[in-house]
Coordinates of C-alpha atoms in Angstrom, one line a residue:
Chain A
X147 CA 62.5 68.7 116.9
X148 CA 61.5 66.3 120.0
X149 CA 58.7 64.1 120.3
X150 CA 56.3 66.8 122.4
X151 CA 57.2 69.6 119.9
X152 CA 55.9 67.3 117.4
X153 CA 52.6 66.4 119.3
X154 CA 52.0 70.1 120.0
X155 CA 52.5 71.1 116.4
X156 CA 50.1 68.5 115.2
X157 CA 47.5 69.3 118.1
X158 CA 48.2 72.7 116.8
X159 CA 47.7 72.3 113.2
X160 CA 44.4 69.9 113.6
X161 CA 42.7 73.0 116.0
X162 CA 43.5 75.2 113.2
X163 CA 42.0 72.9 110.5
X164 CA 38.9 72.4 112.9
X165 CA 38.2 75.9 113.0
X166 CA 35.5 77.1 110.9
X167 CA 36.5 79.3 108.0
X168 CA 35.6 83.1 108.8
X169 CA 33.7 84.5 106.0
X170 CA 36.4 86.3 104.6
X171 CA 38.6 82.8 104.4
X172 CA 35.1 81.2 102.6
X173 CA 35.0 84.3 100.2
X174 CA 38.9 83.8 99.3
X175 CA 38.4 80.1 99.4
X176 CA 35.5 80.3 96.8
X177 CA 36.4 82.9 94.3
X178 CA 35.3 82.5 91.2
X179 CA 37.1 82.3 88.0
X180 CA 36.3 86.1 87.0
X181 CA 37.0 87.1 90.6
X182 CA 40.6 85.5 90.2
X183 CA 41.5 87.1 87.5
X184 CA 40.3 90.7 88.8
X185 CA 42.1 89.8 91.7
X186 CA 45.6 89.2 90.1
X187 CA 48.7 90.8 90.1
X188 CA 51.0 92.5 87.4
X189 CA 53.2 89.6 88.6
X190 CA 50.6 87.2 87.5
X191 CA 50.8 88.1 83.8
X192 CA 53.8 88.0 81.2
X193 CA 53.8 89.8 77.7
X194 CA 54.8 87.5 74.9
X195 CA 58.2 88.0 73.3
X196 CA 57.3 89.4 69.8
X197 CA 59.2 87.0 67.9
X198 CA 57.3 84.6 69.1
X199 CA 54.1 86.2 67.7
X200 CA 52.3 86.0 64.2
X201 CA 49.9 88.1 63.0
X202 CA 47.8 86.2 60.5
X203 CA 46.2 89.2 58.3
X204 CA 42.4 87.9 57.0
X205 CA 40.1 90.2 55.3
X206 CA 37.4 90.1 58.2
X207 CA 40.5 91.0 61.1
X208 CA 44.0 89.7 62.6
X209 CA 44.1 86.6 64.3
X210 CA 47.1 86.6 66.9
X211 CA 49.5 83.5 67.9
X212 CA 51.6 82.3 70.2
X213 CA 54.5 80.0 68.9
X214 CA 56.1 77.7 71.8
X215 CA 59.5 77.0 71.0
X216 CA 59.9 75.2 74.5
X217 CA 57.9 72.5 73.1
X218 CA 58.4 72.6 69.2
X219 CA 61.4 74.5 68.7
X220 CA 62.1 73.3 64.8
X221 CA 58.0 74.0 64.1
X222 CA 58.7 77.1 65.4
X223 CA 62.1 78.3 63.8
X224 CA 60.8 76.9 60.2
X225 CA 57.3 78.3 60.4
X226 CA 58.9 82.1 61.4
X227 CA 61.5 81.6 58.2
X228 CA 58.5 80.4 56.0
X229 CA 56.5 83.7 57.2
X230 CA 59.4 85.9 56.3
X231 CA 59.9 84.2 53.1
X232 CA 56.3 84.9 52.6
X233 CA 55.1 81.7 51.6
X234 CA 51.8 82.0 53.5
X235 CA 50.8 85.6 52.1
X236 CA 48.1 85.5 49.5
X237 CA 47.1 81.9 50.3
X238 CA 44.1 80.6 52.3
X239 CA 41.8 78.4 54.6
X240 CA 41.4 75.9 52.1
X241 CA 40.0 73.4 54.5
X242 CA 37.7 74.8 57.3
X243 CA 35.3 71.7 59.0
X244 CA 33.0 73.4 61.5
X245 CA 33.6 72.1 65.3
X246 CA 37.0 70.8 64.0
X247 CA 39.6 72.8 62.4
X248 CA 40.6 75.7 60.3
X249 CA 43.8 74.8 57.9
X250 CA 45.3 77.2 55.7
X251 CA 48.4 78.2 54.0
X252 CA 49.9 77.2 50.2
X253 CA 48.1 75.1 47.6
X254 CA 49.0 73.4 44.2
X255 CA 51.0 71.2 42.3
X256 CA 54.2 73.1 42.7
X257 CA 56.2 73.8 45.9
X258 CA 56.0 77.0 47.5
X259 CA 59.3 79.1 46.8
X260 CA 60.9 79.2 49.9
X261 CA 64.3 80.7 50.7
X262 CA 65.3 80.5 54.2
X263 CA 62.8 77.9 55.5
X264 CA 62.0 74.3 54.7
X265 CA 58.7 72.9 53.0
X266 CA 58.6 70.1 55.3
X267 CA 60.2 69.7 58.6
X268 CA 60.7 66.9 61.0
X269 CA 58.0 66.2 63.3
X270 CA 57.7 67.1 66.9
X271 CA 55.0 65.2 68.5
X272 CA 56.5 65.3 71.5
X273 CA 59.5 66.9 73.4
X274 CA 62.5 65.5 74.7
X275 CA 61.9 66.9 78.1
X276 CA 64.5 64.7 80.0
X277 CA 67.2 66.5 78.2
X278 CA 65.2 70.3 77.4
X279 CA 63.4 70.4 81.0
X280 CA 60.3 72.5 80.7
X281 CA 58.2 74.4 83.3
X282 CA 55.1 71.9 83.8
X283 CA 52.4 72.9 85.8
X284 CA 50.6 69.9 86.7
X285 CA 46.7 69.8 86.7
X286 CA 45.6 68.0 89.4
X287 CA 42.7 65.6 87.6
X288 CA 42.7 62.6 85.5
X289 CA 42.8 62.3 81.6
X290 CA 41.8 59.7 79.2
X291 CA 44.3 60.5 76.9
X292 CA 47.6 60.9 78.7
X293 CA 49.5 60.1 82.0
X294 CA 49.3 63.5 83.6
X295 CA 48.1 67.0 82.0
X296 CA 48.9 70.4 82.9
X297 CA 50.5 73.7 81.7
X298 CA 53.5 74.9 79.8
X299 CA 54.1 78.6 79.9
X300 CA 50.4 79.1 78.8
X301 CA 50.3 75.9 76.4
X302 CA 48.0 72.9 77.7
X303 CA 49.8 70.1 77.2
X304 CA 50.3 66.5 78.5
X305 CA 53.4 64.6 79.4
X306 CA 54.8 61.0 80.0
X307 CA 54.8 59.5 83.8
X308 CA 58.3 60.0 83.8
X309 CA 58.1 63.8 82.8
X310 CA 60.5 62.6 80.0
X311 CA 58.2 63.9 77.0
X312 CA 55.9 66.5 77.3
X313 CA 53.7 67.7 74.0
X314 CA 51.1 70.4 73.5
X315 CA 47.7 69.4 73.2
X316 CA 44.9 69.9 71.0
X317 CA 42.4 72.2 73.2
X318 CA 40.3 75.0 71.5
X319 CA 42.6 77.2 69.5
X320 CA 45.4 75.1 69.2
X321 CA 48.0 75.5 66.5
X322 CA 49.3 72.3 64.6
X323 CA 51.0 71.4 61.6
X324 CA 48.7 69.4 59.6
X325 CA 50.9 66.5 57.3
X326 CA 50.9 63.9 54.7
X327 CA 50.9 60.0 56.1
X328 CA 54.5 60.4 56.7
X329 CA 55.4 62.1 59.6
X330 CA 57.7 64.7 58.6
X331 CA 55.7 65.4 55.8
X332 CA 54.3 68.9 57.6
X333 CA 55.7 72.4 57.0
X334 CA 53.3 74.7 55.4
X335 CA 49.8 73.4 56.6
X336 CA 48.7 75.4 59.6
X337 CA 45.8 74.9 61.1
X338 CA 43.4 75.9 64.5
X339 CA 41.0 73.9 66.4
X340 CA 37.9 75.7 66.4
X341 CA 35.8 73.6 67.9
X342 CA 35.7 70.6 70.7
X343 CA 39.6 69.7 71.3
X344 CA 40.5 67.3 69.3
X345 CA 42.9 65.1 71.7
X346 CA 43.0 62.2 69.6
X347 CA 45.1 64.2 67.4
X348 CA 47.5 64.5 70.2
X349 CA 51.1 62.8 69.4
X350 CA 50.2 62.6 65.9
X351 CA 50.6 65.7 64.5
X352 CA 52.7 69.0 66.1
X353 CA 51.1 71.2 68.3
X354 CA 53.4 74.4 68.6
X355 CA 51.4 77.4 69.3
X356 CA 47.9 78.9 70.0
X357 CA 45.5 81.6 69.3
X358 CA 45.7 84.4 71.7
X359 CA 43.5 86.7 70.1
X360 CA 41.0 86.6 67.0
X361 CA 39.1 83.5 67.2
X362 CA 36.1 85.5 66.5
X363 CA 37.6 85.8 63.1
X364 CA 38.7 82.3 62.1
X365 CA 34.6 81.7 63.4
X366 CA 33.5 83.8 60.4
X367 CA 35.3 81.6 57.8
X368 CA 33.4 79.7 55.0
X369 CA 33.4 76.1 56.2
X370 CA 32.1 72.7 55.7
X371 CA 30.3 70.4 57.7
X372 CA 30.9 67.5 55.3
X373 CA 32.6 64.3 56.3
X374 CA 34.9 64.5 53.5
X375 CA 36.1 67.8 54.6
X376 CA 35.3 69.0 51.4
X377 CA 37.7 72.2 50.9
X378 CA 35.9 75.1 50.8
X379 CA 38.0 78.6 49.2
X380 CA 35.6 81.1 49.6
X381 CA 37.2 84.9 49.0
X382 CA 36.7 85.3 52.9
X383 CA 38.8 82.7 53.7
X384 CA 41.7 84.5 51.9
X385 CA 45.0 84.9 54.3
X386 CA 46.4 88.3 53.1
X387 CA 49.9 87.7 54.9
X388 CA 51.3 86.6 58.1
X389 CA 54.1 88.4 59.8
X390 CA 55.9 87.9 62.8
X391 CA 55.2 90.2 65.8
X392 CA 58.8 91.4 66.0
X393 CA 58.8 92.5 62.2
X394 CA 55.9 94.6 62.9
X395 CA 56.4 98.6 63.8
X396 CA 55.4 98.7 67.7
X397 CA 52.4 100.4 67.3
X398 CA 51.1 97.4 64.8
X399 CA 51.7 95.0 67.8
X400 CA 48.7 94.4 70.1
X401 CA 49.4 94.9 73.9
X402 CA 48.3 91.5 74.8
X403 CA 49.4 89.9 78.0
X404 CA 48.7 86.2 79.3
X405 CA 48.6 84.9 82.7
X406 CA 51.5 82.9 83.6
X407 CA 50.3 79.3 84.4
X408 CA 52.8 78.8 87.2
X409 CA 51.4 81.5 88.8
X410 CA 49.3 81.9 91.9
X411 CA 46.6 83.0 90.3
X412 CA 46.4 80.5 87.6
X413 CA 46.9 77.7 90.4
X414 CA 44.2 79.0 92.2
X415 CA 42.3 79.5 88.5
X416 CA 42.7 75.6 88.1
X417 CA 41.5 74.7 91.6
X418 CA 38.1 76.9 91.3
X419 CA 37.4 75.6 87.5
X420 CA 37.6 72.1 89.1
X421 CA 34.7 72.7 91.7
X422 CA 32.8 75.6 90.9
X423 CA 30.8 77.3 93.7
X424 CA 28.9 79.7 94.6
X425 CA 25.0 81.0 94.9
X426 CA 24.4 79.4 90.7
X427 CA 26.4 75.9 90.9
X428 CA 24.5 73.2 92.4
X429 CA 27.0 70.3 91.3
X430 CA 30.5 70.5 91.9
X431 CA 32.4 68.0 89.9
X432 CA 36.1 67.8 91.5
X433 CA 37.3 67.5 88.0
X434 CA 38.1 70.0 85.1
X435 CA 39.6 68.4 82.1
X436 CA 42.8 70.7 80.5
X437 CA 40.8 72.2 77.9
X438 CA 38.2 73.4 80.0
X439 CA 40.6 75.7 81.4
X440 CA 41.2 78.5 79.1
X441 CA 44.4 80.3 80.1
X442 CA 43.3 84.2 80.6
X443 CA 44.5 86.8 77.7
X444 CA 44.2 90.5 78.3
X445 CA 45.2 93.8 76.8
X446 CA 47.8 95.2 78.7
X447 CA 46.4 97.7 81.5
X448 CA 43.0 96.3 80.8
X449 CA 40.5 94.4 82.6
X450 CA 38.8 93.0 79.6
X451 CA 40.4 90.1 80.0
X452 CA 39.8 87.6 77.2
X453 CA 40.0 83.6 77.1
X454 CA 38.4 83.3 80.4
X455 CA 34.4 82.5 79.7
X456 CA 32.1 81.9 82.6
Chain B
X170 CA 24.6 20.7 77.1
X171 CA 26.8 18.2 78.4
X172 CA 30.2 19.1 79.5
X173 CA 32.1 17.3 76.6
X174 CA 30.3 19.6 74.2
X175 CA 31.2 22.6 76.3
X176 CA 34.3 21.8 76.2
X177 CA 34.5 21.4 72.3
X178 CA 32.7 24.5 71.8
X179 CA 35.3 26.2 73.8
X180 CA 38.1 24.8 72.1
X181 CA 36.5 25.7 68.8
X182 CA 35.8 29.3 70.0
X183 CA 39.7 29.6 71.1
X184 CA 41.0 28.1 67.3
X185 CA 38.9 30.8 65.9
X186 CA 40.2 33.6 68.1
X187 CA 43.5 32.8 68.1
X188 CA 43.8 32.8 63.7
X189 CA 44.9 35.4 62.5
X190 CA 42.8 37.9 60.9
X191 CA 42.5 37.8 57.1
X192 CA 43.5 41.1 55.0
X193 CA 39.6 41.4 54.6
X194 CA 38.7 41.4 58.3
X195 CA 41.8 43.6 59.0
X196 CA 39.9 46.2 56.8
X197 CA 36.7 45.7 58.6
X198 CA 38.4 46.0 61.6
X199 CA 40.1 49.0 61.0
X200 CA 37.6 50.9 58.9
X201 CA 38.0 55.0 59.3
X202 CA 34.7 56.7 60.2
X203 CA 34.0 58.0 57.5
X204 CA 34.4 54.3 55.6
X205 CA 31.9 53.7 58.3
X206 CA 29.5 56.0 57.7
X207 CA 30.0 55.5 53.9
X208 CA 29.2 51.7 54.6
X209 CA 26.2 52.5 56.6
X210 CA 22.8 51.0 55.5
X211 CA 19.3 52.9 55.8
X212 CA 18.3 50.7 58.9
X213 CA 21.5 52.6 60.8
X214 CA 19.4 56.0 60.4
X215 CA 16.7 57.4 61.8
X216 CA 14.0 60.6 60.9
X217 CA 13.6 62.8 63.5
X218 CA 9.9 63.3 64.4
X219 CA 9.3 67.0 63.2
X220 CA 7.2 67.9 66.5
X221 CA 10.7 67.1 68.1
X222 CA 12.7 69.6 66.0
X223 CA 12.8 73.6 65.8
X224 CA 13.9 75.6 62.9
X225 CA 15.8 78.9 64.7
X226 CA 15.6 81.6 61.4
X227 CA 18.3 84.1 61.8
X228 CA 19.5 86.4 59.2
X229 CA 22.4 84.6 58.5
X230 CA 20.5 81.4 57.5
X231 CA 18.5 78.6 60.0
X232 CA 19.6 76.3 62.4
X233 CA 18.1 72.9 62.7
X234 CA 17.8 71.6 66.6
X235 CA 16.5 68.3 67.5
X236 CA 14.6 68.0 71.2
X237 CA 15.2 65.0 73.9
X238 CA 12.1 64.8 75.7
X239 CA 13.1 61.2 76.4
X240 CA 15.6 63.1 78.6
X241 CA 14.1 66.5 79.6
X242 CA 10.2 66.3 78.7
X243 CA 8.8 69.5 80.7
X244 CA 11.9 71.7 78.9
X245 CA 10.8 69.6 75.6
X246 CA 7.0 70.8 76.3
X247 CA 7.5 73.7 77.6
X248 CA 9.8 75.1 74.9
X249 CA 7.4 73.9 72.1
X250 CA 4.9 76.0 73.6
X251 CA 7.1 79.1 74.0
X252 CA 7.6 78.6 70.3
X253 CA 4.3 78.4 69.5
X254 CA 3.2 81.2 71.4
X255 CA 5.8 83.3 69.5
X256 CA 8.1 83.9 72.8
X257 CA 11.4 83.7 70.9
X258 CA 10.3 85.8 67.6
X259 CA 11.6 89.1 67.1
X260 CA 14.4 87.9 70.0
X261 CA 18.2 87.8 69.7
X262 CA 21.0 86.0 70.9
X263 CA 21.8 88.6 73.5
X264 CA 25.1 86.5 74.8
X265 CA 27.4 85.3 72.8
X266 CA 31.1 84.5 74.1
X267 CA 33.6 83.1 71.8
X268 CA 34.4 79.4 72.7
X269 CA 31.9 78.9 75.2
X270 CA 27.8 79.4 74.3
X271 CA 25.8 81.4 72.0
X272 CA 22.5 82.5 74.2
X273 CA 19.2 83.7 73.2
X274 CA 15.9 84.7 73.6
X275 CA 13.3 87.2 74.8
X276 CA 15.1 90.0 77.1
X277 CA 14.0 93.0 79.4
X278 CA 12.4 94.0 82.3
X279 CA 8.8 92.8 81.5
X280 CA 8.2 89.0 81.4
X281 CA 7.4 87.4 78.1
X282 CA 3.7 87.2 76.9
X283 CA 3.0 83.8 77.0
X284 CA -0.5 82.0 76.2
X285 CA 0.0 78.5 76.9
X286 CA 3.8 77.7 77.9
X287 CA 5.3 78.8 81.3
X288 CA 8.2 81.4 81.7
X289 CA 10.0 79.1 84.2
X290 CA 9.8 75.4 84.1
X291 CA 11.0 72.8 86.8
X292 CA 14.9 72.0 86.5
X293 CA 15.3 68.6 85.0
X294 CA 19.5 68.7 85.4
X295 CA 19.1 64.5 85.5
X296 CA 16.0 62.3 84.4
X297 CA 15.1 59.4 86.9
X298 CA 15.6 56.7 84.4
X299 CA 14.6 53.9 87.2
X300 CA 11.3 54.8 86.4
X301 CA 11.6 56.2 82.9
X302 CA 13.9 53.8 81.0
X303 CA 16.1 55.3 77.9
X304 CA 18.3 53.4 75.5
X305 CA 21.6 54.0 76.8
X306 CA 24.2 52.9 74.8
X307 CA 27.8 53.5 76.7
X308 CA 30.9 54.4 75.4
X309 CA 33.8 52.0 76.6
X310 CA 36.0 54.6 77.9
X311 CA 36.5 56.5 81.2
X312 CA 35.0 59.7 82.1
X313 CA 36.3 62.4 84.5
X314 CA 32.7 63.9 85.3
X315 CA 30.4 61.2 85.6
X316 CA 30.3 57.4 86.5
X317 CA 29.5 56.5 82.5
X318 CA 29.1 58.3 79.3
X319 CA 27.3 57.4 76.5
X320 CA 24.6 58.1 74.0
X321 CA 20.5 58.1 74.0
X322 CA 19.0 58.0 70.9
X323 CA 21.5 60.4 69.5
X324 CA 22.5 62.9 72.5
X325 CA 25.5 62.5 74.4
X326 CA 24.9 61.4 77.8
X327 CA 26.1 60.6 81.3
X328 CA 24.7 58.3 83.8
X329 CA 25.3 57.1 87.5
X330 CA 26.6 53.8 88.5
X331 CA 23.4 52.2 89.0
X332 CA 21.9 53.8 85.9
X333 CA 19.0 55.3 88.0
X334 CA 19.9 58.9 86.6
X335 CA 20.8 60.1 83.3
X336 CA 21.6 63.3 81.5
X337 CA 22.4 65.2 78.4
X338 CA 25.7 66.3 78.3
X339 CA 27.6 69.7 77.4
X340 CA 29.1 68.8 73.8
X341 CA 29.7 71.1 71.1
X342 CA 25.7 72.0 70.0
X343 CA 24.3 71.0 73.1
X344 CA 21.3 72.7 73.4
X345 CA 20.7 74.1 77.0
X346 CA 18.6 76.1 79.4
X347 CA 20.0 79.1 81.3
X348 CA 18.6 80.2 84.6
X349 CA 19.0 82.8 87.4
X350 CA 20.3 81.3 90.8
X351 CA 17.6 79.2 91.7
X352 CA 17.4 75.9 89.7
X353 CA 13.8 76.0 88.7
X354 CA 14.1 79.5 87.1
X355 CA 15.1 78.8 83.7
X356 CA 12.5 78.7 80.7
X357 CA 13.2 81.2 77.9
X358 CA 17.3 81.4 77.9
X359 CA 17.8 78.9 75.3
X360 CA 21.7 78.5 74.9
X361 CA 24.1 76.2 72.5
X362 CA 28.1 75.6 73.1
X363 CA 29.7 76.8 70.3
X364 CA 33.2 75.9 71.4
X365 CA 34.7 73.0 73.7
X366 CA 32.5 70.9 75.6
X367 CA 31.5 72.9 78.9
X368 CA 31.0 69.7 81.1
X369 CA 31.3 71.5 84.2
X370 CA 27.9 72.7 83.5
X371 CA 26.7 69.0 83.2
X372 CA 23.7 68.7 86.1
X373 CA 23.6 72.4 86.8
X374 CA 21.8 73.6 83.8
X375 CA 19.2 71.1 81.9
X376 CA 20.6 69.8 78.3
X377 CA 17.5 69.1 76.6
X378 CA 18.6 69.1 72.6
X379 CA 21.4 69.8 70.3
X380 CA 21.8 71.1 67.1
X381 CA 21.4 69.3 64.0
X382 CA 22.4 71.7 61.3
X383 CA 23.4 75.1 61.4
X384 CA 26.4 75.5 63.4
X385 CA 27.9 77.6 61.0
X386 CA 25.1 80.2 61.5
X387 CA 25.6 80.3 65.0
X388 CA 29.7 81.0 64.6
X389 CA 28.6 83.7 62.2
X390 CA 27.3 85.8 65.0
X391 CA 28.7 88.6 67.0
X392 CA 30.6 87.5 69.7
X393 CA 32.5 89.0 72.9
X394 CA 35.5 87.4 74.4
X395 CA 35.5 89.0 77.5
X396 CA 35.4 87.5 81.2
X397 CA 32.3 89.4 82.0
X398 CA 30.6 87.7 79.0
X399 CA 29.6 91.2 78.1
X400 CA 26.0 91.5 76.4
X401 CA 26.5 91.4 72.5
X402 CA 23.4 92.3 70.4
X403 CA 24.1 93.1 67.1
X404 CA 21.5 93.1 64.0
X405 CA 23.2 89.9 62.9
X406 CA 22.4 88.5 66.1
X407 CA 18.6 88.8 66.0
X408 CA 16.2 85.7 65.8
X409 CA 13.7 86.3 63.3
X410 CA 11.4 83.2 64.6
X411 CA 11.5 80.0 65.6
X412 CA 8.9 77.4 64.5
X413 CA 8.4 73.2 65.3
X414 CA 9.0 71.8 62.6
X415 CA 5.7 69.9 62.7
X416 CA 4.3 73.3 62.0
X417 CA 6.0 73.9 58.9
X418 CA 4.9 72.7 55.6
X419 CA 6.5 69.5 54.9
X420 CA 8.7 70.8 51.9
X421 CA 10.0 74.0 54.2
X422 CA 11.7 70.7 56.1
X423 CA 14.8 69.9 56.1
X424 CA 15.1 65.8 55.2
X425 CA 17.7 65.2 57.9
X426 CA 18.6 62.1 58.7
X427 CA 20.8 61.0 62.3
X428 CA 22.5 57.9 62.8
X429 CA 21.0 55.4 65.3
X430 CA 23.3 55.3 68.5
X431 CA 22.1 51.6 69.0
X432 CA 23.1 51.1 65.6
X433 CA 26.0 48.2 64.7
X434 CA 27.3 51.4 62.5
X435 CA 27.1 53.8 65.6
X436 CA 29.1 50.7 67.9
X437 CA 31.5 50.3 64.9
X438 CA 32.0 53.9 64.6
X439 CA 32.5 54.7 68.5
X440 CA 35.4 51.6 68.6
X441 CA 37.1 53.5 65.4
X442 CA 37.2 56.9 67.2
X443 CA 38.3 55.4 70.1
X444 CA 41.8 53.9 68.3
X445 CA 42.0 55.9 64.9
X446 CA 44.5 53.7 62.3
X447 CA 45.4 53.5 59.0
X448 CA 48.4 54.8 57.3
X449 CA 48.2 58.4 58.9
X450 CA 47.8 57.7 62.5
X451 CA 51.2 56.9 64.4
X452 CA 49.6 56.9 67.8
X453 CA 46.4 55.1 69.1
X454 CA 45.0 56.3 72.5
X455 CA 42.6 53.4 73.3
X456 CA 40.4 56.5 74.7
X457 CA 38.0 58.9 73.0
X458 CA 35.7 61.5 75.2
X459 CA 32.0 61.5 74.6
X460 CA 32.2 64.8 73.2
X461 CA 35.1 63.8 70.4
X462 CA 32.3 61.1 69.2
X463 CA 29.7 63.4 66.8
X464 CA 26.9 61.6 66.1
X465 CA 26.7 61.8 62.1
X466 CA 23.9 63.8 60.5
X467 CA 23.0 63.6 56.6
X468 CA 20.4 64.4 54.3
X469 CA 18.1 61.8 53.4
X470 CA 19.4 60.2 50.4
X471 CA 22.7 62.0 50.6
X472 CA 26.3 60.8 50.8
X473 CA 27.1 64.5 52.4
X474 CA 27.0 63.1 55.8
X475 CA 27.4 66.1 58.6
X476 CA 28.6 66.5 61.8
X477 CA 31.6 63.5 61.7
X478 CA 34.7 65.5 61.0
X479 CA 37.8 63.4 60.3

């Protein structure tokens, strides 16, 4: 286009920008997280593939996990096999430390009896996303632990500046794999973050999923506050069984939906959380940490949306 | 001192710095948080003043809080009065949202009957520490929410670059005061952070204490995961009574000690958490967020130190 047209365009744009916002525009701009979720449309949500969900049955209720094969395919595949081998049935959450993690699975001197899975699996501390691209939606906020943070298909994640390596991070509810000193020694030690985000563990263990539903069940487990992480095995900490969602009869699956993290609704949510406004707030930080943006979960056709606390 | 002496001193210092560390020095340098706590001495610990502690008795156990008069004197003074007025006895945690907060106190249309305290109190979102200096021990790590973060007498805190304003921040276990839209409308709505740190609330509410013991009791409360923060009042969420520690017979007080945040042990702990090393760790971040440095709590003459999870 010619220079005159360019100048005209700029003038029009500047005029538009300098116009005061109408009340309606203001309202749209300052929607609360709750309003954004309430105003979202069906296209903003997805239903996790049943084969990527695990149902962890405890005496106190069921915890539903979503696995992240796009970030840790070996761990997802192996855990699914171990679940089908029954390795986690009749085990326990044997290490539950308040504000830290709940860790569970088989214990004892004899290695668990596996049929199709492996007791230990190669570490996946990061994923080679130069070779295996993922849909990384950046959070526009600085992070102390990584070059860049954001979300991959519902999982809080981080990546190197060049995007060549990506990894899921230790937010509240993250599912990780415990291990011994050797990097490739994990395989059966499932853990979930039950307190403040444990970001220092990023890239030291493999995070390969997160809790979609049932954090309240984990929070009721017997626990230790001891520095040593003294092992607490109470009857309430028993793992009755774990099942892959796709192995359950459809009527036993929970109709959970997760907000798409590449949706307009979620982008609006990130912005709203970065600068909370409205009558109540007096200080907007122009910042949010990645673990303070819970990815909303809801029951299909329900407005009782979870994991998006005020 | 003369120039030659200065040069000599510098040479000696440089020589000392360039010496390789002995194995023993390496071991000292790379102590784990657990080792630092285990090797701490009596001088690294303090006993909270009983008048700055609250004992919150629930059906499931007792939560012990420490108040922070150096950061929010009006809230501490007023809450103590309201506790003595019995305002919190036979009330409940009426708003418990998983991963967010547990909020409790009196509810209903009629204002609570107070004798010495006030139902609402002036906001103390920050403290004027130019006028009222505090012992701020900085954490050497960047923060997205504040110019500087660190610790004041055991409380995670932040401050402005000039140090003129300081405030306690919303880490796991922080005690804050809920309020209505007006800044000065809080007074009876006690809340505790029970999940990931809610730093976006910093400077929007008054944080005036933290849980020293009993987070496990709060984690067992009935809760909601609903976006609306639907109020959950179960019989298990009843607050039987709250008492000021100094009003209890000495034998009913818990002999809790808190690591001094201006001690050498705590400075070593901050450094160790910023760069975790040892056989297990493969990635050191050279970073830690202020809420990922729990201030250790222990029972006097006990090695069962709490709040310093691995």
